[in-house]
Amino acid sequence: MTSIGGAASSGMVDWNLAVATATRLVRPGPEVSRDEARAIVAELRRHAKASEEHVRGFTRMDTEDAHDTPVLVVDRPGWVKANVAGFRELLKPLLDKMQERRGSNPAGAVLGTVGGKVTGVELGMLLSFLASRVLGQYETFAPATRDLPTGRDGGGRLLLVAPNIVHVERELDVEPHDFRLWVCLHEETHRTQFTAVPWLRDHLEGEIQSFLAHTEVDPMTVLERVREAAQSLAGGRPEGEDDDGGRSFVELVQTPAQREILGRLTAVMSLLEGHADFVMDGVGPDVVPSVAEIREKFQQRRAKGASRLDAALRKLLGLDAKLRQYRDGERFVSAVVNQVGMDGFNRVWTSPNTLPTKAEIAKPADWVARVHRKPES
């Protein structure tokens, strides 16, 4: 197995053990023959390529550099490896900070070599849960590895998780070719957002690093959060035991400064997710004949969720908030486009100052009034 990164911060989390654990525990994908698997991979690559033109035409966004970011069709273990590499890169400042606090915090001694391995195992359990649910992902902060290349100059990569796409299309009983293209339209929109808006990646990374820099949490608290989630996954939480009111990891470690940053991050993520949903459905009728049926069944699946265990984990990991981002963000984009047209909406990409606030996501007219107000004569 390829090692994930170097030695820095390795004491806090054994990243290679996280990959090994997740790879061992992740459920196998749906059964397909070797020839069928090859055909699915080839079709997803064709759809990803075709989606570039569809999304560019619909959004009117210039994506000259999009070809530089690779499209990778991966299996569930491939998704795990890619995300561990991304997590390790993004969380390095926080882990370094926690490492420094070890000496001054008596409880921190627990997180030595043994603690790092425990955290690695439990993180691997969570990743194995998530690896069977993600259909696709644009990895914005992905470092290049031997098996997982990225674009030039720190560009990202687009992942399509083939077994999960096949699993959902069978579960929903929808036309496979239409569903695969529909998923590619969503993920290609994310690639378009970051390749057409050069400042967006640095802005988002700056906000995340600022959030992490304000973290005032001892290592044992983080370990406890991971352990609670892992116990939920393993069915270890006693029946009826309180789960901190359903708070997520993020909500459990917030300081006042972090809450302010989180509000801005929530607004940006709602915009990005809602825009992708708006585009995939807007392009859909022209190129995906069964788009209405797919959207209806997919929305029912989102709303219904899965088991009680799945619901508890979604709360703890903050995935319920992501579902709200799809809904609220799509409403924002739709309302703005209806009021000022696609070109008027695209002013959102002008600078960080034209991004919507969390309050404006809920009240799109306020964003239109602020960004489109006429200068005083």
Coordinates of C-alpha atoms in Angstrom, one line a residue:
M1 CA 0.0 0.0 0.0
T2 CA 1.2 3.5 -0.9
S3 CA 2.1 5.5 2.2
I4 CA -0.1 8.6 2.7
G5 CA 2.2 11.6 3.1
G6 CA 5.3 11.9 5.3
A7 CA 6.0 11.8 9.0
A8 CA 4.6 15.1 10.1
S9 CA 1.7 14.8 12.6
S10 CA 1.8 11.0 12.2
G11 CA 1.6 10.6 16.0
M12 CA -1.9 12.1 16.2
V13 CA -3.5 9.9 13.5
D14 CA -2.0 6.8 11.9
W15 CA -3.2 7.7 8.4
N16 CA -2.0 4.5 6.8
L17 CA -3.9 2.4 9.4
A18 CA -7.0 4.5 8.6
V19 CA -6.7 3.6 4.9
A20 CA -6.1 -0.1 5.7
T21 CA -9.0 -0.2 8.2
A22 CA -11.5 1.5 5.8
T23 CA -10.4 -0.7 2.9
R24 CA -10.8 -3.8 4.9
L25 CA -14.2 -2.8 6.3
V26 CA -15.9 -1.1 3.3
R27 CA -18.7 -3.1 1.9
P28 CA -18.2 -4.6 -1.6
G29 CA -20.0 -2.9 -4.4
P30 CA -22.8 -4.4 -6.5
E31 CA -22.0 -7.4 -8.6
V32 CA -21.0 -6.7 -12.1
S33 CA -19.0 -8.8 -14.6
R34 CA -15.5 -7.7 -15.7
D35 CA -16.8 -6.6 -19.1
E36 CA -19.7 -4.7 -17.6
A37 CA -17.3 -2.9 -15.2
R38 CA -15.1 -1.8 -18.1
A39 CA -18.1 -0.6 -20.0
I40 CA -19.4 1.4 -17.0
V41 CA -16.0 3.1 -16.4
A42 CA -15.7 4.0 -20.1
E43 CA -19.3 5.4 -20.1
L44 CA -18.6 7.5 -17.0
R45 CA -15.5 9.0 -18.6
R46 CA -17.5 9.8 -21.8
H47 CA -20.3 11.4 -19.8
A48 CA -17.8 13.4 -17.8
K49 CA -16.2 14.7 -21.0
A50 CA -19.6 15.5 -22.5
S51 CA -20.7 17.3 -19.3
E52 CA -18.0 19.9 -19.8
E53 CA -19.7 21.4 -22.8
H54 CA -23.2 21.0 -21.4
V55 CA -22.3 22.8 -18.1
R56 CA -20.2 25.5 -19.8
G57 CA -23.1 26.3 -22.2
F58 CA -25.7 26.5 -19.5
T59 CA -23.7 28.4 -16.9
R60 CA -21.9 30.7 -19.3
M61 CA -18.8 30.2 -17.2
D62 CA -15.3 30.2 -18.9
T63 CA -13.5 27.0 -18.0
E64 CA -10.4 27.0 -20.2
D65 CA -8.4 25.3 -17.5
A66 CA -10.9 22.5 -16.8
H67 CA -9.1 20.0 -19.0
D68 CA -6.1 20.3 -16.7
T69 CA -8.0 18.6 -13.8
P70 CA -8.2 14.9 -14.3
V71 CA -11.3 12.8 -14.1
L72 CA -10.8 9.6 -12.2
V73 CA -13.3 6.7 -12.0
V74 CA -12.5 5.0 -8.7
D75 CA -13.8 2.2 -6.5
R76 CA -14.6 2.5 -2.8
P77 CA -11.0 1.9 -1.6
G78 CA -9.8 4.4 -4.2
W79 CA -12.2 7.0 -2.8
V80 CA -10.8 6.3 0.7
K81 CA -7.2 6.8 -0.3
A82 CA -8.0 10.0 -2.1
N83 CA -9.9 11.5 0.8
V84 CA -7.3 10.4 3.4
A85 CA -4.7 12.2 1.4
G86 CA -6.9 15.3 1.2
F87 CA -7.8 15.2 5.0
R88 CA -4.1 14.9 5.9
E89 CA -3.1 17.9 3.9
L90 CA -6.0 20.1 5.1
L91 CA -5.8 19.1 8.8
K92 CA -2.0 19.3 9.1
P93 CA -2.0 22.7 10.8
L94 CA -4.5 21.5 13.4
L95 CA -2.7 18.3 14.0
D96 CA 0.6 20.1 14.4
K97 CA -1.1 22.4 17.0
M98 CA -2.5 19.4 18.9
Q99 CA 0.9 17.7 18.8
E100 CA 2.5 20.7 20.4
R101 CA -0.1 20.7 23.2
R102 CA 0.7 17.1 24.2
G103 CA 3.5 18.1 26.5
S104 CA 1.4 20.6 28.4
N105 CA -1.8 18.5 28.7
P106 CA -1.5 15.4 30.9
A107 CA -4.4 13.7 29.1
G108 CA -2.6 14.3 25.8
A109 CA 0.0 11.7 26.7
V110 CA -2.7 9.1 25.9
L111 CA -2.5 10.1 22.3
G112 CA 1.0 8.6 21.8
T113 CA 1.7 5.9 19.3
V114 CA -1.2 3.8 20.7
G115 CA -3.5 6.8 20.6
G116 CA -2.6 7.5 17.0
K117 CA -3.4 3.9 16.0
V118 CA -6.7 4.0 17.9
T119 CA -7.7 7.1 16.1
G120 CA -6.5 5.7 12.8
V121 CA -8.7 2.6 13.2
E122 CA -11.8 4.6 14.3
L123 CA -11.3 7.1 11.4
G124 CA -11.1 4.2 9.1
M125 CA -14.4 2.9 10.4
L126 CA -16.0 6.2 9.5
L127 CA -14.5 6.4 6.1
S128 CA -15.7 2.8 5.3
F129 CA -19.2 4.1 6.1
L130 CA -18.9 7.1 3.9
A131 CA -17.1 5.3 1.1
S132 CA -20.3 3.4 0.1
R133 CA -22.4 6.6 -0.1
V134 CA -20.5 9.2 -2.2
L135 CA -21.4 9.2 -5.9
G136 CA -18.8 11.7 -7.0
Q137 CA -16.6 14.5 -5.6
Y138 CA -14.5 17.3 -6.9
E139 CA -11.4 17.3 -4.6
T140 CA -10.4 20.9 -4.3
F141 CA -7.4 20.5 -2.0
A142 CA -6.2 17.1 -3.1
P143 CA -2.4 16.5 -3.1
A144 CA -1.1 14.4 -6.0
T145 CA -0.1 10.8 -5.2
R146 CA 1.4 8.1 -7.5
D147 CA -2.0 6.6 -8.1
L148 CA -4.1 9.8 -7.9
P149 CA -2.9 12.7 -10.0
T150 CA -4.1 16.2 -9.8
G151 CA -4.1 19.2 -12.1
R152 CA -1.1 21.5 -12.5
D153 CA -0.3 24.1 -9.8
G154 CA -2.3 22.5 -7.1
G155 CA -5.4 22.0 -9.2
G156 CA -8.0 19.4 -8.0
R157 CA -9.3 16.2 -9.5
L158 CA -12.8 14.9 -10.2
L159 CA -13.7 11.5 -8.7
L160 CA -16.6 9.4 -9.8
V161 CA -17.3 6.4 -7.5
A162 CA -18.5 3.8 -10.0
P163 CA -19.9 1.1 -7.6
N164 CA -21.9 3.7 -5.7
I165 CA -23.4 5.1 -8.9
V166 CA -24.4 1.6 -10.0
H167 CA -25.8 0.8 -6.6
V168 CA -28.0 3.9 -6.5
E169 CA -29.3 3.6 -10.1
R170 CA -30.3 0.0 -9.3
E171 CA -31.9 0.9 -6.0
L172 CA -33.9 3.7 -7.6
D173 CA -34.7 1.6 -10.7
V174 CA -33.9 4.4 -13.1
E175 CA -32.4 4.3 -16.6
P176 CA -28.7 3.7 -16.0
H177 CA -27.2 5.8 -18.9
D178 CA -29.4 8.8 -17.9
F179 CA -28.5 8.5 -14.2
R180 CA -24.8 8.3 -14.9
L181 CA -24.9 11.4 -17.1
W182 CA -27.0 13.2 -14.5
V183 CA -24.4 12.5 -11.8
C184 CA -21.6 13.7 -14.1
L185 CA -23.4 17.0 -14.7
H186 CA -23.5 17.7 -11.0
E187 CA -19.8 16.9 -10.4
E188 CA -18.7 18.7 -13.6
T189 CA -20.5 21.8 -12.2
H190 CA -18.2 21.7 -9.2
R191 CA -15.2 21.4 -11.4
T192 CA -16.4 24.3 -13.4
Q193 CA -16.9 26.4 -10.3
F194 CA -13.3 26.0 -9.3
T195 CA -11.6 26.2 -12.7
A196 CA -13.6 29.2 -13.9
V197 CA -13.2 31.1 -10.6
P198 CA -9.4 31.2 -9.9
W199 CA -9.7 32.8 -6.5
L200 CA -12.3 30.4 -5.1
R201 CA -10.0 27.7 -4.0
D202 CA -7.6 30.0 -2.1
H203 CA -10.6 31.8 -0.5
L204 CA -12.1 28.5 0.7
E205 CA -8.9 27.1 2.0
G206 CA -8.2 30.4 3.8
E207 CA -11.6 30.2 5.6
I208 CA -11.0 26.5 6.5
Q209 CA -7.5 27.2 7.8
S210 CA -8.8 30.2 9.8
F211 CA -11.5 28.0 11.3
L212 CA -8.9 25.4 12.3
A213 CA -6.5 28.0 13.7
H214 CA -9.2 29.1 16.1
T215 CA -9.8 25.6 17.4
E216 CA -9.4 25.5 21.2
V217 CA -9.9 21.8 21.8
D218 CA -7.7 19.3 23.6
P219 CA -6.7 16.1 21.8
M220 CA -8.9 13.9 24.1
T221 CA -12.0 15.8 23.0
V222 CA -11.3 15.1 19.3
L223 CA -10.6 11.5 20.1
E224 CA -13.8 11.2 22.0
R225 CA -15.8 12.6 19.0
V226 CA -14.2 10.0 16.7
R227 CA -14.9 7.2 19.2
E228 CA -18.6 8.2 19.6
A229 CA -19.1 8.2 15.9
A230 CA -17.3 4.9 15.5
Q231 CA -19.3 3.3 18.3
S232 CA -22.5 4.5 16.6
L233 CA -21.3 2.8 13.4
A234 CA -20.6 -0.4 15.2
G235 CA -23.9 -0.2 17.1
G236 CA -22.1 0.4 20.3
R237 CA -24.3 3.3 21.6
P238 CA -26.8 2.0 24.2
E239 CA -30.4 2.2 23.2
G240 CA -31.9 5.5 24.2
E241 CA -28.6 7.1 25.2
D242 CA -28.4 10.8 24.5
D243 CA -26.1 11.8 21.6
D244 CA -25.3 15.4 22.6
G245 CA -28.5 16.6 20.9
G246 CA -27.4 15.4 17.5
R247 CA -24.6 17.9 17.4
S248 CA -21.9 17.3 14.7
F249 CA -18.1 17.3 15.1
V250 CA -18.0 20.9 13.9
E251 CA -20.6 22.1 16.3
L252 CA -18.9 20.5 19.2
V253 CA -15.6 22.3 18.8
Q254 CA -16.8 25.8 17.9
T255 CA -15.5 29.0 19.5
P256 CA -17.3 32.3 18.9
A257 CA -14.8 33.2 16.2
Q258 CA -15.3 29.8 14.6
R259 CA -19.1 30.3 14.5
E260 CA -18.6 33.4 12.5
I261 CA -16.3 31.6 10.0
L262 CA -18.6 28.7 9.9
G263 CA -21.5 30.9 8.9
R264 CA -19.5 32.1 5.9
L265 CA -18.4 28.6 5.0
T266 CA -22.0 27.3 5.2
A267 CA -23.1 30.1 2.8
V268 CA -20.4 29.2 0.3
M269 CA -21.1 25.5 0.5
S270 CA -24.8 26.1 0.1
L271 CA -24.1 28.2 -3.0
L272 CA -21.8 25.5 -4.5
E273 CA -24.1 22.6 -3.8
G274 CA -27.2 24.4 -4.8
H275 CA -25.7 25.7 -8.0
A276 CA -24.7 22.1 -8.9
D277 CA -28.2 20.9 -8.3
F278 CA -29.7 23.8 -10.3
V279 CA -27.4 23.1 -13.3
M280 CA -27.8 19.4 -13.4
D281 CA -31.6 19.8 -13.5
G282 CA -31.4 22.8 -15.9
V283 CA -29.3 20.9 -18.4
G284 CA -31.1 17.7 -17.8
P285 CA -34.2 18.1 -20.0
D286 CA -32.1 18.5 -23.1
V287 CA -29.7 15.6 -22.6
V288 CA -31.3 13.3 -19.9
P289 CA -34.7 12.2 -21.1
S290 CA -35.8 10.7 -17.8
V291 CA -34.5 13.6 -15.6
A292 CA -37.8 14.3 -14.0
E293 CA -38.2 10.7 -12.8
I294 CA -34.6 10.6 -11.6
R295 CA -34.9 13.8 -9.6
E296 CA -38.2 12.7 -8.0
K297 CA -36.8 9.3 -6.9
F298 CA -33.5 10.8 -5.8
Q299 CA -35.2 13.5 -3.7
Q300 CA -37.4 10.8 -2.0
R301 CA -34.2 8.8 -1.3
R302 CA -32.5 11.9 0.3
A303 CA -35.6 12.8 2.4
K304 CA -36.2 9.2 3.6
G305 CA -32.6 8.5 4.6
A306 CA -31.8 5.0 5.7
S307 CA -31.8 3.2 9.1
R308 CA -31.8 4.8 12.5
L309 CA -28.0 4.1 12.7
D310 CA -27.5 5.9 9.4
A311 CA -29.5 8.9 10.6
A312 CA -27.5 9.1 13.9
L313 CA -24.3 9.0 12.0
R314 CA -25.4 11.6 9.5
K315 CA -26.2 13.9 12.5
L316 CA -22.9 13.3 14.2
L317 CA -20.9 13.9 11.0
G318 CA -22.8 16.9 10.0
L319 CA -24.3 15.3 6.8
D320 CA -27.8 16.5 7.6
A321 CA -26.4 20.0 7.2
K322 CA -25.1 19.1 3.8
L323 CA -28.6 18.0 2.7
R324 CA -30.0 21.4 3.8
Q325 CA -27.2 23.0 1.8
Y326 CA -28.5 21.3 -1.4
R327 CA -32.0 22.5 -0.8
D328 CA -31.4 26.0 0.5
G329 CA -28.6 26.7 -2.1
E330 CA -30.8 25.5 -5.0
R331 CA -33.6 27.8 -3.9
F332 CA -31.2 30.7 -3.7
V333 CA -29.7 30.1 -7.2
S334 CA -33.2 29.5 -8.7
A335 CA -34.6 32.7 -7.2
V336 CA -31.6 34.9 -8.3
V337 CA -31.6 33.5 -11.9
N338 CA -35.4 34.1 -12.1
Q339 CA -34.9 37.7 -11.0
V340 CA -31.7 38.8 -12.8
G341 CA -30.9 36.0 -15.3
M342 CA -27.8 33.7 -15.5
D343 CA -25.4 36.6 -16.3
G344 CA -26.8 38.5 -13.3
F345 CA -26.4 35.5 -11.1
N346 CA -22.8 35.0 -12.3
R347 CA -21.8 38.2 -10.6
V348 CA -21.6 36.0 -7.5
W349 CA -18.3 34.8 -8.8
T350 CA -16.7 38.3 -9.0
S351 CA -14.9 38.3 -5.7
P352 CA -15.3 37.1 -2.1
N353 CA -17.3 40.2 -1.4
T354 CA -20.0 39.2 -3.9
L355 CA -20.5 35.7 -2.3
P356 CA -23.9 35.5 -0.5
T357 CA -24.0 35.6 3.3
K358 CA -25.8 32.9 5.3
A359 CA -28.7 35.3 5.7
E360 CA -28.8 36.1 2.0
I361 CA -29.0 32.4 1.1
A362 CA -32.3 32.4 2.9
K363 CA -33.3 35.8 1.4
P364 CA -32.0 35.9 -2.2
A365 CA -33.6 39.3 -2.8
D366 CA -31.3 40.8 -0.2
W367 CA -28.3 39.5 -2.2
V368 CA -29.7 40.9 -5.5
A369 CA -30.3 44.3 -3.8
R370 CA -26.8 44.4 -2.4
V371 CA -24.9 43.2 -5.5
H372 CA -27.0 44.7 -8.2
R373 CA -27.9 48.0 -6.5
K374 CA -27.4 51.0 -8.8
P375 CA -24.6 53.4 -7.9
E376 CA -25.9 56.6 -6.5
S377 CA -25.8 59.5 -9.0

